[in-house]
XYZ file of C-alpha atoms in Angstrom:
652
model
C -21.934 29.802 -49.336
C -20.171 31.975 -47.674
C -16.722 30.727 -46.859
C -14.746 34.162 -45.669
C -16.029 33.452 -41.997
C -14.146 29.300 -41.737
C -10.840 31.216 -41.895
C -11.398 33.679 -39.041
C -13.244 31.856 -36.881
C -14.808 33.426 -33.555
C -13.507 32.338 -30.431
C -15.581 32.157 -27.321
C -14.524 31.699 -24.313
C -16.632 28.250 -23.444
C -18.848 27.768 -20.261
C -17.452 25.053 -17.695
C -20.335 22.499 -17.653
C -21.715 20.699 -14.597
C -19.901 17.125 -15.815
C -16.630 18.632 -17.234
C -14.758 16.070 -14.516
C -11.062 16.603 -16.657
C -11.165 19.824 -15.679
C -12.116 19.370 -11.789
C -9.657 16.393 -11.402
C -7.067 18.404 -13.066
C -7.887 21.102 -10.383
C -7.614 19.159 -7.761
C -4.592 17.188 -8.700
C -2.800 20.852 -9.796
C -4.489 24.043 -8.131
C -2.319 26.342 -8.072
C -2.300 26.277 -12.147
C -4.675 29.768 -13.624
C -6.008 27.779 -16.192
C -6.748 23.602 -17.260
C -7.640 22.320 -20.427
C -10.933 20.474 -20.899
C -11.794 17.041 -22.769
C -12.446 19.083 -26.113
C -9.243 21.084 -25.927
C -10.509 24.171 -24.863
C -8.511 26.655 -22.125
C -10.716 27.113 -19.490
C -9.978 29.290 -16.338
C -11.546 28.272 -13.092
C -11.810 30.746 -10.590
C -12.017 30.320 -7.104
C -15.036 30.574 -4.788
C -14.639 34.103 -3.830
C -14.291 35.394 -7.401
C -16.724 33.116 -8.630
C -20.513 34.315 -9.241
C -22.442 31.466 -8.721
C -20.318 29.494 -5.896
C -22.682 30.676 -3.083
C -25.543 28.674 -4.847
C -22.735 25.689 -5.593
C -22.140 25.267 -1.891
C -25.520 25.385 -0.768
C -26.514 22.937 -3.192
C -25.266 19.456 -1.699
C -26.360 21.270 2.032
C -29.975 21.458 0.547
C -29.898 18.306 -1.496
C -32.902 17.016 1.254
C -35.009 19.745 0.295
C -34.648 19.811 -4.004
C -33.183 16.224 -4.425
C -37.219 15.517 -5.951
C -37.002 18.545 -8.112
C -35.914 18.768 -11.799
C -33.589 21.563 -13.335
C -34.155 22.579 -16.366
C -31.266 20.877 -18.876
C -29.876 23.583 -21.551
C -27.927 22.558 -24.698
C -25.785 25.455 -26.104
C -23.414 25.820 -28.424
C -20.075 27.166 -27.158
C -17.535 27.399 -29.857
C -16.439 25.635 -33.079
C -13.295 23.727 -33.890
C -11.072 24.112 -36.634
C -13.195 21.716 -38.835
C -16.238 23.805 -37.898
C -17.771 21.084 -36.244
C -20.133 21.814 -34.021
C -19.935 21.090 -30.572
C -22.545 20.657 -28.073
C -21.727 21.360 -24.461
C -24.203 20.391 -21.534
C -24.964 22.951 -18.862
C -27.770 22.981 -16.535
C -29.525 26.551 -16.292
C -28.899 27.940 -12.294
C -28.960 31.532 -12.346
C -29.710 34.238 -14.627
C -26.200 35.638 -14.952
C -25.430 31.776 -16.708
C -28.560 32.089 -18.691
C -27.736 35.532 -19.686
C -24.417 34.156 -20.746
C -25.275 31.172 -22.677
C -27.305 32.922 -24.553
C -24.765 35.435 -25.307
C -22.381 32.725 -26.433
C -25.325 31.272 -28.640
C -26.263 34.756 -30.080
C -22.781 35.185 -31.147
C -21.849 31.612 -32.825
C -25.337 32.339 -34.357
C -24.092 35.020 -36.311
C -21.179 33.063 -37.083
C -23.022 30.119 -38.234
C -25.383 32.203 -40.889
C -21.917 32.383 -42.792
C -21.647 28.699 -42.711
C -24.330 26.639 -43.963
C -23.031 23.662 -43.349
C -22.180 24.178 -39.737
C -25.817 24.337 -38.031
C -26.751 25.460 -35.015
C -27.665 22.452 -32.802
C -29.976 22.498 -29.928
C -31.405 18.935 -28.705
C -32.915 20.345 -25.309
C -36.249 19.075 -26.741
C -34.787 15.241 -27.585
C -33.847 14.822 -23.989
C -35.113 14.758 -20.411
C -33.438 15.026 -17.282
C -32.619 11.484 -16.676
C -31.086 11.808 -20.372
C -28.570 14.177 -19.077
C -27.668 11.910 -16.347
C -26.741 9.197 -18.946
C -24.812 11.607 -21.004
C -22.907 12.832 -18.286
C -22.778 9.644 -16.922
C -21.313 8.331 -20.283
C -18.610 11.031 -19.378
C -17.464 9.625 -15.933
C -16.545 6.566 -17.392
C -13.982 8.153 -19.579
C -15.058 6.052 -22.418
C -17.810 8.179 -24.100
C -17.970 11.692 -25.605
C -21.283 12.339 -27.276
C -20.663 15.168 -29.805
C -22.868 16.085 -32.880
C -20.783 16.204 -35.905
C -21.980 17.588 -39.454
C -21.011 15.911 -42.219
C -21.676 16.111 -46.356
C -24.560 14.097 -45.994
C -25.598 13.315 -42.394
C -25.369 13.739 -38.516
C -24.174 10.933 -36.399
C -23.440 10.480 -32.575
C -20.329 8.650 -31.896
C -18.860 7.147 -29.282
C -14.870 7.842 -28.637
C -12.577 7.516 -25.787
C -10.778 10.648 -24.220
C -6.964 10.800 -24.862
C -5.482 11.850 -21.353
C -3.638 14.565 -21.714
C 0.159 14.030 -20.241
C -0.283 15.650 -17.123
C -2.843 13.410 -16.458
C -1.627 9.936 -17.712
C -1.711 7.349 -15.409
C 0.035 4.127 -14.915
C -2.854 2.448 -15.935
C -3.280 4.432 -19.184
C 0.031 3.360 -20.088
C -0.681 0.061 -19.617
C -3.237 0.545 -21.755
C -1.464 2.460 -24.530
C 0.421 -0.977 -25.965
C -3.416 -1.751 -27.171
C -4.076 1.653 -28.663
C -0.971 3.166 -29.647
C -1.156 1.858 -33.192
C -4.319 3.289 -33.823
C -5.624 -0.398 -34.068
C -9.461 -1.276 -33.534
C -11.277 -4.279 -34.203
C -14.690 -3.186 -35.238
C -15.407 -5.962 -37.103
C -15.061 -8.131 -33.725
C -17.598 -5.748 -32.321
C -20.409 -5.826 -35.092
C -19.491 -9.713 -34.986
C -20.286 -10.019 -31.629
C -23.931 -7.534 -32.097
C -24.463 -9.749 -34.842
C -24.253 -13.176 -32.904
C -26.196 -11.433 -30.129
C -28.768 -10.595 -32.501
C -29.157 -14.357 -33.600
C -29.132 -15.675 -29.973
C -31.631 -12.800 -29.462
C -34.098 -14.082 -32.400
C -33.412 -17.743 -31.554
C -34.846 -16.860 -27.763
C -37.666 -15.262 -29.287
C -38.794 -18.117 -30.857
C -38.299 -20.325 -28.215
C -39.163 -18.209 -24.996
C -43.058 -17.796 -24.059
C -42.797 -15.316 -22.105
C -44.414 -11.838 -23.195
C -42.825 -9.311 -21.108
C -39.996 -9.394 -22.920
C -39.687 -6.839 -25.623
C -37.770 -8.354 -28.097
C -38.073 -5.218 -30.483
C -36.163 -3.131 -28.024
C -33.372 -5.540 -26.931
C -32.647 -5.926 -30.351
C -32.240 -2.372 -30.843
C -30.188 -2.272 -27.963
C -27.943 -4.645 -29.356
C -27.157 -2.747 -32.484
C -26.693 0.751 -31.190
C -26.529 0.570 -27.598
C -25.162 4.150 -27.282
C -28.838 5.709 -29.172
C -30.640 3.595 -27.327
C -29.295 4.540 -24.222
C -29.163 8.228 -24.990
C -32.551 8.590 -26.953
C -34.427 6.002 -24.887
C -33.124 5.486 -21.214
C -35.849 5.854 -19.172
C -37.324 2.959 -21.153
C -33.874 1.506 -21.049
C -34.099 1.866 -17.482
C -37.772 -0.023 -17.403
C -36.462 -3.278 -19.007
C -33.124 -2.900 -17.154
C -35.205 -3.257 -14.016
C -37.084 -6.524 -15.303
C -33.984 -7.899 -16.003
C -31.466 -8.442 -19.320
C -32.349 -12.408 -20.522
C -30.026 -14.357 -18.390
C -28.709 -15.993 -22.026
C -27.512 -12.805 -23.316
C -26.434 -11.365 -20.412
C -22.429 -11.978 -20.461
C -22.421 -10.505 -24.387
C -24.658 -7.713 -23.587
C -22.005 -7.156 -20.503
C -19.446 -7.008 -23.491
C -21.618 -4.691 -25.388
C -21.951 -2.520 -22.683
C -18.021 -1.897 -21.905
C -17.411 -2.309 -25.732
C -14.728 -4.468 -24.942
C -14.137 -5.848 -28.624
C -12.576 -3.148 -30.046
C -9.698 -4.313 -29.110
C -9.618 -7.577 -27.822
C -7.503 -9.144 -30.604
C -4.714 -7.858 -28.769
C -5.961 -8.218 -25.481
C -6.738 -11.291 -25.946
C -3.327 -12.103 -27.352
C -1.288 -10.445 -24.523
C -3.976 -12.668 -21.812
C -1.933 -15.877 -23.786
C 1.335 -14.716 -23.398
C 1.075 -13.669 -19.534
C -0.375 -17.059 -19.329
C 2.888 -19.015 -20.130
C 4.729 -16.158 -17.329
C 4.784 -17.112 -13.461
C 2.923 -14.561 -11.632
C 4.796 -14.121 -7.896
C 1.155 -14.224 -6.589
C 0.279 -17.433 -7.343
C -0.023 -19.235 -4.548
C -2.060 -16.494 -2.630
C -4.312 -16.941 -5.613
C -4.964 -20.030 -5.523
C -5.682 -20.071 -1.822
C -8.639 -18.096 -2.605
C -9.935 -19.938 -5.391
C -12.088 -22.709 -3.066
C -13.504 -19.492 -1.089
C -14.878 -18.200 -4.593
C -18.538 -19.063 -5.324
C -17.608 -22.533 -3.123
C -21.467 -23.477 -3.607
C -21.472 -23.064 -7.551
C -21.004 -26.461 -9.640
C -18.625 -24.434 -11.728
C -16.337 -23.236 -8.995
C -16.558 -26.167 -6.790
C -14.373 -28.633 -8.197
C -10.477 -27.771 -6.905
C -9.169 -29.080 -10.349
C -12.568 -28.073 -11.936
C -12.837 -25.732 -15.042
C -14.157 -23.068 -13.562
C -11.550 -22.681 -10.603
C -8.820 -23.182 -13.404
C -10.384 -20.249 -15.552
C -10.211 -18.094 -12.714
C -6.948 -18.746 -11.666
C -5.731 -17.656 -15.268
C -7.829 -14.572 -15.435
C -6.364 -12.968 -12.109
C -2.933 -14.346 -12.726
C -2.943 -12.917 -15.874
C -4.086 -9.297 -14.317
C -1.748 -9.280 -11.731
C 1.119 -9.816 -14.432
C -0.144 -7.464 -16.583
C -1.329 -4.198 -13.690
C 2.013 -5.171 -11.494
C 1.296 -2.073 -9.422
C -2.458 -3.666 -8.319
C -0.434 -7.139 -8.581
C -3.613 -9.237 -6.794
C -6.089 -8.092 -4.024
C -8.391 -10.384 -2.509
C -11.929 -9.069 -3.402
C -10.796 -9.548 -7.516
C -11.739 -13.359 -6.925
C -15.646 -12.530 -7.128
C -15.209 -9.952 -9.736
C -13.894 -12.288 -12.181
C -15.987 -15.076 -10.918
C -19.403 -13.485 -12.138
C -17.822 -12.665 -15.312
C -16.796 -16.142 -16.009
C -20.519 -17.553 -15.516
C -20.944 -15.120 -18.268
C -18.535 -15.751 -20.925
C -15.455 -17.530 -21.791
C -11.816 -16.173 -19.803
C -10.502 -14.120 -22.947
C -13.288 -12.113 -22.717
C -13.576 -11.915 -18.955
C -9.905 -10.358 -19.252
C -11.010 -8.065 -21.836
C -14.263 -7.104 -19.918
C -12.158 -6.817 -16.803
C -9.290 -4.303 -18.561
C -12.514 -2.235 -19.279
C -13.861 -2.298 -15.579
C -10.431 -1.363 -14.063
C -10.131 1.438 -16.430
C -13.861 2.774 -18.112
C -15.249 1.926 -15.181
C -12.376 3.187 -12.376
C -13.009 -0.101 -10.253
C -9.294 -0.195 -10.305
C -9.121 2.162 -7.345
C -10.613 -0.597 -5.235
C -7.591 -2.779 -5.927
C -4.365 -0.563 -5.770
C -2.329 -0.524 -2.499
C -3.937 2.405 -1.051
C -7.514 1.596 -2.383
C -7.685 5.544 -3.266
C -11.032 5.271 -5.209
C -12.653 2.679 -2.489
C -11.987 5.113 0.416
C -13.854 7.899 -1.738
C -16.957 5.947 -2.453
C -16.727 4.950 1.575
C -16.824 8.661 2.250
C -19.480 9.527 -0.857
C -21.532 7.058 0.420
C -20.885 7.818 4.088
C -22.147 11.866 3.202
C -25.341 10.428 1.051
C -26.541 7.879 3.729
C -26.511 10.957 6.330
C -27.873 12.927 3.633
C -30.985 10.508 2.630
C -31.463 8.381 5.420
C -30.374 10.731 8.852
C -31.489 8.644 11.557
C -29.658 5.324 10.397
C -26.532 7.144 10.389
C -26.955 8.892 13.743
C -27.739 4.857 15.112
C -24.677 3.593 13.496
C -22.535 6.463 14.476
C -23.610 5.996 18.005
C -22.718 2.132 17.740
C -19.561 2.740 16.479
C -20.599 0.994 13.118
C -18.495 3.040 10.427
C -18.591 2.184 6.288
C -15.410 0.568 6.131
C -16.957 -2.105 8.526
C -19.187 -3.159 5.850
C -19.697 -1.970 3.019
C -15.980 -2.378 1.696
C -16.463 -6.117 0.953
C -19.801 -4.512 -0.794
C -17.948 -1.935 -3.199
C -14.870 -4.523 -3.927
C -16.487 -7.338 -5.164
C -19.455 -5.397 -6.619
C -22.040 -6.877 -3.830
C -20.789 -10.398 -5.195
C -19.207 -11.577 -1.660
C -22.591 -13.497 0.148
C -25.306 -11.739 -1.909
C -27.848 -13.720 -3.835
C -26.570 -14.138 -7.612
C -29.754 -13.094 -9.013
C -29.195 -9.704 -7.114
C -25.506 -9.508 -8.268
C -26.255 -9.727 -11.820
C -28.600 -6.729 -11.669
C -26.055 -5.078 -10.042
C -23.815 -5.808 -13.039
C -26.294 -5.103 -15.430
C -26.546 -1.272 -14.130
C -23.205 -1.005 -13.562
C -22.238 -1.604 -17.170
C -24.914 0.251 -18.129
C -24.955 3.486 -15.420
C -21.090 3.446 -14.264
C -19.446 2.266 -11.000
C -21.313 4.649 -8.794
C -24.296 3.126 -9.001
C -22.857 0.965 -6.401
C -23.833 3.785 -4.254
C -27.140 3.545 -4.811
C -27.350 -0.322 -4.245
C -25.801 0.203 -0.881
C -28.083 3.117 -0.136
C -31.295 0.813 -1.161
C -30.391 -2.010 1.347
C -29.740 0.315 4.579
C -33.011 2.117 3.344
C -35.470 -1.342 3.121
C -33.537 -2.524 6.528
C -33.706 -0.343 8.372
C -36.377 -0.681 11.031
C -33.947 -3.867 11.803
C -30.561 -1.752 11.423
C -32.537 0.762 14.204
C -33.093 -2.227 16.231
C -30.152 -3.856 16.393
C -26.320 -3.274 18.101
C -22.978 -2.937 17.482
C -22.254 -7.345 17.200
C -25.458 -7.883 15.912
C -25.328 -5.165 12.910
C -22.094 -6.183 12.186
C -23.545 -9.643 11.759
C -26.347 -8.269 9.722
C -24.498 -6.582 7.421
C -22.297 -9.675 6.718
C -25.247 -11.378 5.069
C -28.691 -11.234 6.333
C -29.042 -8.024 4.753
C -29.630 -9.355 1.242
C -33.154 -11.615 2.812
C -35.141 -8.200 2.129
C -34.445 -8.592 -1.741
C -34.906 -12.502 -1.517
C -36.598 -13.264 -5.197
C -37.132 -9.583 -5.609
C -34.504 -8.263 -7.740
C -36.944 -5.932 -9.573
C -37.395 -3.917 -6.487
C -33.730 -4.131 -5.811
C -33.074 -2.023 -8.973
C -36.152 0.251 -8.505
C -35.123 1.331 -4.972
C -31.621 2.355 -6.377
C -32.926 4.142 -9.044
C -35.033 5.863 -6.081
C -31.982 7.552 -4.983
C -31.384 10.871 -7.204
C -27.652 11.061 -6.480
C -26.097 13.214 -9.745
C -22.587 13.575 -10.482
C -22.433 16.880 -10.207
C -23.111 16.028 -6.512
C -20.262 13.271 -6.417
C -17.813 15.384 -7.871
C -18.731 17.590 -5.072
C -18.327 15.079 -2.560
C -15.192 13.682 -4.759
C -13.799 17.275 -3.959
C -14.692 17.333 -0.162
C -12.661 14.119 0.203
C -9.841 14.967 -1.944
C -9.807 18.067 -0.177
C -9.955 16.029 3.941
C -7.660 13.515 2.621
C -5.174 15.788 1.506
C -5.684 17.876 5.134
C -5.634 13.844 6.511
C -2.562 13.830 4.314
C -0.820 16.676 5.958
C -1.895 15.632 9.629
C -0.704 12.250 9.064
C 2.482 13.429 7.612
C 2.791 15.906 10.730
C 1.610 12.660 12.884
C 4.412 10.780 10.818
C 7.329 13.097 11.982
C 5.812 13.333 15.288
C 5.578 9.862 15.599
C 9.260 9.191 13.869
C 11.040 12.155 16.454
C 9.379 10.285 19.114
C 10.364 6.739 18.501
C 13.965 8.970 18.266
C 13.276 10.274 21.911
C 11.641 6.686 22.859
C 15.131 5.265 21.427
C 17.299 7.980 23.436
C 15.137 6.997 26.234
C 16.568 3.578 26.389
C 19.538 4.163 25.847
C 19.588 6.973 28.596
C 17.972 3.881 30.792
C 20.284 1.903 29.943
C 23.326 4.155 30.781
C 21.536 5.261 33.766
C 20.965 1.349 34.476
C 24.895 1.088 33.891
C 25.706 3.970 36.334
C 23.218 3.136 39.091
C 25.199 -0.600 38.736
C 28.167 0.942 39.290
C 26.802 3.071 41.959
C 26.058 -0.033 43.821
C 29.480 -1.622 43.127
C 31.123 1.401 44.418
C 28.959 1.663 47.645
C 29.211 -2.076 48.094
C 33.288 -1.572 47.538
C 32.771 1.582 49.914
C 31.220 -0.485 52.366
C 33.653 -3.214 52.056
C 36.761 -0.683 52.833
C 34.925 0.763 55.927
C 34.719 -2.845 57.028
C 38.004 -4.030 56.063
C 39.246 -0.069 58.005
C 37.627 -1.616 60.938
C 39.447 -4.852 60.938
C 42.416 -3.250 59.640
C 42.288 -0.778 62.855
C 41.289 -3.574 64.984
C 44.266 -5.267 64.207
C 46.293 -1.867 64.478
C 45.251 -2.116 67.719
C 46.376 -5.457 68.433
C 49.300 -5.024 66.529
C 50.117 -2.116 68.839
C 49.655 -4.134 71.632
C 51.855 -6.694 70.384
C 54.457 -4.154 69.720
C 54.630 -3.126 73.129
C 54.623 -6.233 74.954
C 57.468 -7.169 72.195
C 59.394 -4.001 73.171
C 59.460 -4.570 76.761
C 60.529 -8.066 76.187
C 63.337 -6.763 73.785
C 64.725 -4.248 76.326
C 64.630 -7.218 78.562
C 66.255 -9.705 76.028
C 68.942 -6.943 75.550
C 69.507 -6.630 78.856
C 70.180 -10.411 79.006
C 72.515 -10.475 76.023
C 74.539 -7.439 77.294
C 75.453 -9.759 80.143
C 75.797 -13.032 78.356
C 78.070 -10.895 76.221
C 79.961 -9.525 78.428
C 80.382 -13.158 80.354
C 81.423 -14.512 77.028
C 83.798 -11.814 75.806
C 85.746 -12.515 79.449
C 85.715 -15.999 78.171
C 86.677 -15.247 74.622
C 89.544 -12.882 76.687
C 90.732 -15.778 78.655
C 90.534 -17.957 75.884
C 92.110 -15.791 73.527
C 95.143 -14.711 76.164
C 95.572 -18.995 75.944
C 95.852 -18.969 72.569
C 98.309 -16.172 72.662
C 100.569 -18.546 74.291
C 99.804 -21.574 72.704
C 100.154 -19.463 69.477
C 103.746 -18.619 70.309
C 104.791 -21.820 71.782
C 103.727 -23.039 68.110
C 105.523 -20.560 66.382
C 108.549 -21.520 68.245
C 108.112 -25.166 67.368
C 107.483 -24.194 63.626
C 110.816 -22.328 63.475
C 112.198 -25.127 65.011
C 110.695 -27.817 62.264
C 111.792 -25.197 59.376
C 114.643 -25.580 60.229
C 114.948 -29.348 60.819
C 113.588 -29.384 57.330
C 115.509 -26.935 55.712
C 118.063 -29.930 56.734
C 116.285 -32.335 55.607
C 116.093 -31.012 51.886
C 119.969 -30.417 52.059
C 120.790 -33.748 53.310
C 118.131 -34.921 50.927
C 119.327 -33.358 47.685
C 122.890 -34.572 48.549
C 121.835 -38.132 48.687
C 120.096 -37.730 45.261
C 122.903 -36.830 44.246
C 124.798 -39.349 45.641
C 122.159 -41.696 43.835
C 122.351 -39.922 40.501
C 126.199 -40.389 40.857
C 125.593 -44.153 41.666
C 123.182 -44.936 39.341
C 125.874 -43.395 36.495
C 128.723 -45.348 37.638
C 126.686 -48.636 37.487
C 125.323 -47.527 34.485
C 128.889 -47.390 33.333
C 129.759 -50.650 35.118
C 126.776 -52.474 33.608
C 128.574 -51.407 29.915
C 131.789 -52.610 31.184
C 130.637 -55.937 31.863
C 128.311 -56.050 28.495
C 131.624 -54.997 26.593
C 133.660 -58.086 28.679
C 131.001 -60.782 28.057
């Protein structure tokens, strides 16, 4: 063997298949980047429509989806490069035009010569192992994020394993993270897994011994049991067959678990359910209000202190602890509910982690239900698409997808449908990936609707609430058949995926533009009032001041009136004061004569006085003489009998 060729190996520049979804979510989350990286590691540059060969026939495929929806494309397996273990890997592309024919085949020409260097690297082509429906499931396997098929060579076989995608870091999401604390050891319980195939397979032979019934192929179940991923690659149309007839009701809840391979990890999952268990969930009590509404018919769930309603509590208290960003959405109730008539709660948790993630059911539950409005719009686009004249009758009634089929898509047709129609629904789902919903919804507008034509805007709504389901009334078989009549691939998803990224990003903008439109005029609206108010405020004290101005030319009036009167007065008081003058110029002169006389009387009496007080001056004048000479006659007097008294004193 040759071994000069390993250390130089040739690189090709690999062909962007139909179901590479990493790199067309990447595009749309980033397009302005030249190049993405794919789910194998490759560089891979998309060009845009203009540069781009084959994007004429792209575009016109969804437009003419009526006309080649029952037609088959031819699937082609190629080889497109080699990794550094020489590995081969097998990339699926579907054969359009002859320039991507021409190139695949220049690709395989040229790892060809590569590969006669390497013996143990062979060239694999399994175009004859599979049909088309077989690249469905593969690519199917894809969109849930939780299965890669690649063909690996070995020393001393070939196997086809099933691994989950690492997200790269530009496109981690919360959820992933979440996720991580399960996976970031490395850590996987296998043995939990073949333990539960194993007790499956018991169950399985313990039914076969008991059951009577010989449309059940036991064979095949089995086999489905232990390698559910061959099966379902090498043998889905037959998978499909018996998935139509129904999965035995007994196994049922560990086939579900088989399905989402939810063991390989559920030691710790199931140990972190019993630790949020002991936390206090801020949600509580909205859970709990919901938990009567749940299945309030079934023994299980009817009880209010029952086991069932106790189970389910802990289940989506658990979940909103754990996803804080979903937290609890009403909708999750039914979810959980179907898995519980299934299986114990641990597992329903661990089932339920693989749903919101695998399956991308989670984008039903976040705040802005991101995923839920896309499948509205997908489904929308395919019911115009494969059933025209139902949407033009709803359109005209005003009867829009939200309306209806929201409660559908959220609790996975669980909310009023008839259980044995639910589980199929389940059963596909786990099997086919969440947009099979699509198809379920698709089948029940298409067997109603001579009544949907017939009816009006109340009375569909009514319809669709319930009555609906009647058509599939112990008929689940032709419930699954009619949505496996529906030929919706996900090449044609991610096309619609893109439309709606693409309208709710342009929704995005408008509603931005609407938001600063509507926030500048709730400004205006605000400088509006208070513009009212102050013109309120002015046109007040416009009135005051013409009320005040009306009062002053009022009060002028009656102040003038009174000037008037005043004047009046005046005059009438001036006359009589020129008469009182007149008057007191005589009666003063008559009295000052008077006061003359008088005063000429006084004169004299005034004098005669003055004589008589000149006279009595000096009569007194005399009278102090004559009296200080008699006191001092007395002084004199009272001396000498002073001395006289001491006279007689001495002669006694």
């Amino acid at each position: 063997m040759n071994t000069s060729s390993a250390s130089k190996p040739t690189t090709v520049t690999p062909v962007v298949n139909d179901f590479d979804l990493n790199v067309v979510d990447e595009a749309l989350l980033n397009p302005e980047k030249p190049e993405y990286v794919d789910h194998f590691g490759f560089t891979v540059q998309v060009k845009s429509d203009h540069e781009s060969d084959t994007s004429d026939s792209d575009e016109d495929e969804f437009e003419d989806a009526t006309s080649t929806k029952n037609s088959s494309d031819t699937p082609h397996l190629s080889i497109s490069s080699q990794d550094d273990n020489n590995s081969t890997i097998p990339i699926v592309t579907q054969q359009q035009d002859v320039k991507e024919t021409e190139h695949i085949a220049t690709n395989n020409s040229s790892i060809a010569t590569d590969n006669t260097d390497n013996a143990d690297t062979p060239s694999t082509d399994l175009t004859s192992h599979y049909n088309n429906e077989d690249w469905q499931m593969i690519s199917s396997t894809e969109k849930l994020g939780s299965n890669t098929t690649t063909t690996s060579t070995s020393e001393n076989d070939n196997n086809i394993n099933r691994s989950t995608n690492s997200p790269t870091p530009s496109t981690t999401s919360y959820y992933d993270l979440l996720l991580s604390k399960f996976t970031r050891s490395g850590y996987q319980n296998s043995s939990k897994q073949a333990q539960l195939q194993e007790e499956t397979s018991h169950n399985l032979e313990e039914l076969r011994e008991q059951s009577s019934r010989g449309d059940i192929d036991w064979e095949f179940w089995s086999s489905v049991i232990c390698d559910f991923d061959r099966v379902n690659l090498t043998e889905h149309s037959k998978f499909r067959t018996l998935i139509s007839i129904g999965i035995p009701s007994q196994l049922r809840g560990k086939l579900w678990r088989i399905f989402s391979n939810s063991e390989t990890d559920s030691d710790l999952v199931e140990n972190e359910y019993r630790e949020l268990l002991d936390r206090t969930s801020p949600h509580e009590k909205l859970i709990r209000r919901d938990l009567s509404r749940t299945f309030p018919t079934l023994p299980y769930f009817k009880d209010n202190d029952g086991e069932g309603q106790e189970m389910l509590f802990n289940v989506i208290k658990a979940y909103s602890l754990f996803d804080e960003h979903v937290g609890y959405c009403q909708g999750l109730h039914f979810v959980v509910g179907v898995l519980l008539l299934h299986m114990p709660d641990e597992a329903a948790f661990c089932v339920l982690l693989k749903l919101m993630g695998n399956y991308n059911l989670r984008g039903h539950f976040t705040p802005h239900m991101e995923k839920l409005h896309e499948h509205m719009y997908q489904f929308d686009q395919l019911l115009q698409l494969n059933l025209p004249q139902v949407h033009r009758h709803l359109d005209a009634q005003g009867v829009v997808p939200t309306m209806y089929a929201s409660q559908w898509f959220m609790t996975l047709f669980a909310y009023r449908c008839p259980l044995d129609l639910v589980y199929r629904v389940f059963d596909l789902l786990f099997v086919e990936g969440s947009h099979i919903i699509l198809n379920f919804a698709l089948a029940l507008i298409k067997k109603n609707q001579q009544v949907i034509l017939s009816l009006e805007f109340e009375s569909l709504l009514e319809f669709f609430s319930g009555t609906i389901f009647d058509a599939y009334k112990d008929n689940a078989y032709d419930f699954v058949q009619d949505a496996y009549s529906f030929d919706i691939s996900l090449r044609q998803l991610a096309k619609l995926s893109k439309q709606y990224q693409a309208e709710a990003a342009k929704e995005a903008k408008m509603q931005s533009i609407e938001d600063g439109i509507r926030r500048e005029n709730i400004s205006l609206q605000e400088q509006i009032k208070k513009l009212k108010l102050s013109y309120k405020t002015l046109e007040k004290e416009h009135q005051d001041i013409a009320h005040q101005v009306i009062s002053s030319k009022m009060s002028m009036a009656s102040l003038d009136a009174e000037n008037q009167q005043l004047k009046h007065e005046l005059a009438v008081m001036k006359a009589e004061m020129v008469k009182i003058k007149t008057c007191m110029d005589d009666e003063r002169q008559r009295q000052f004569e008077e006061l003359a006389q008088q005063n000429a009387h006084l004169v004299g009496t005034n004098s005669m006085l003055e004589d008589r007080l000149s006279e009595l001056e000096t009569l007194l004048i005399d009278m102090k003489l004559k009296y200080a000479e008699s006191e001092n006659d007395y002084e004199i007097m009272k001396q000498k009998l002073h001395e006289a008294q001491k006279l007689s004193s001495m002669n006694h």
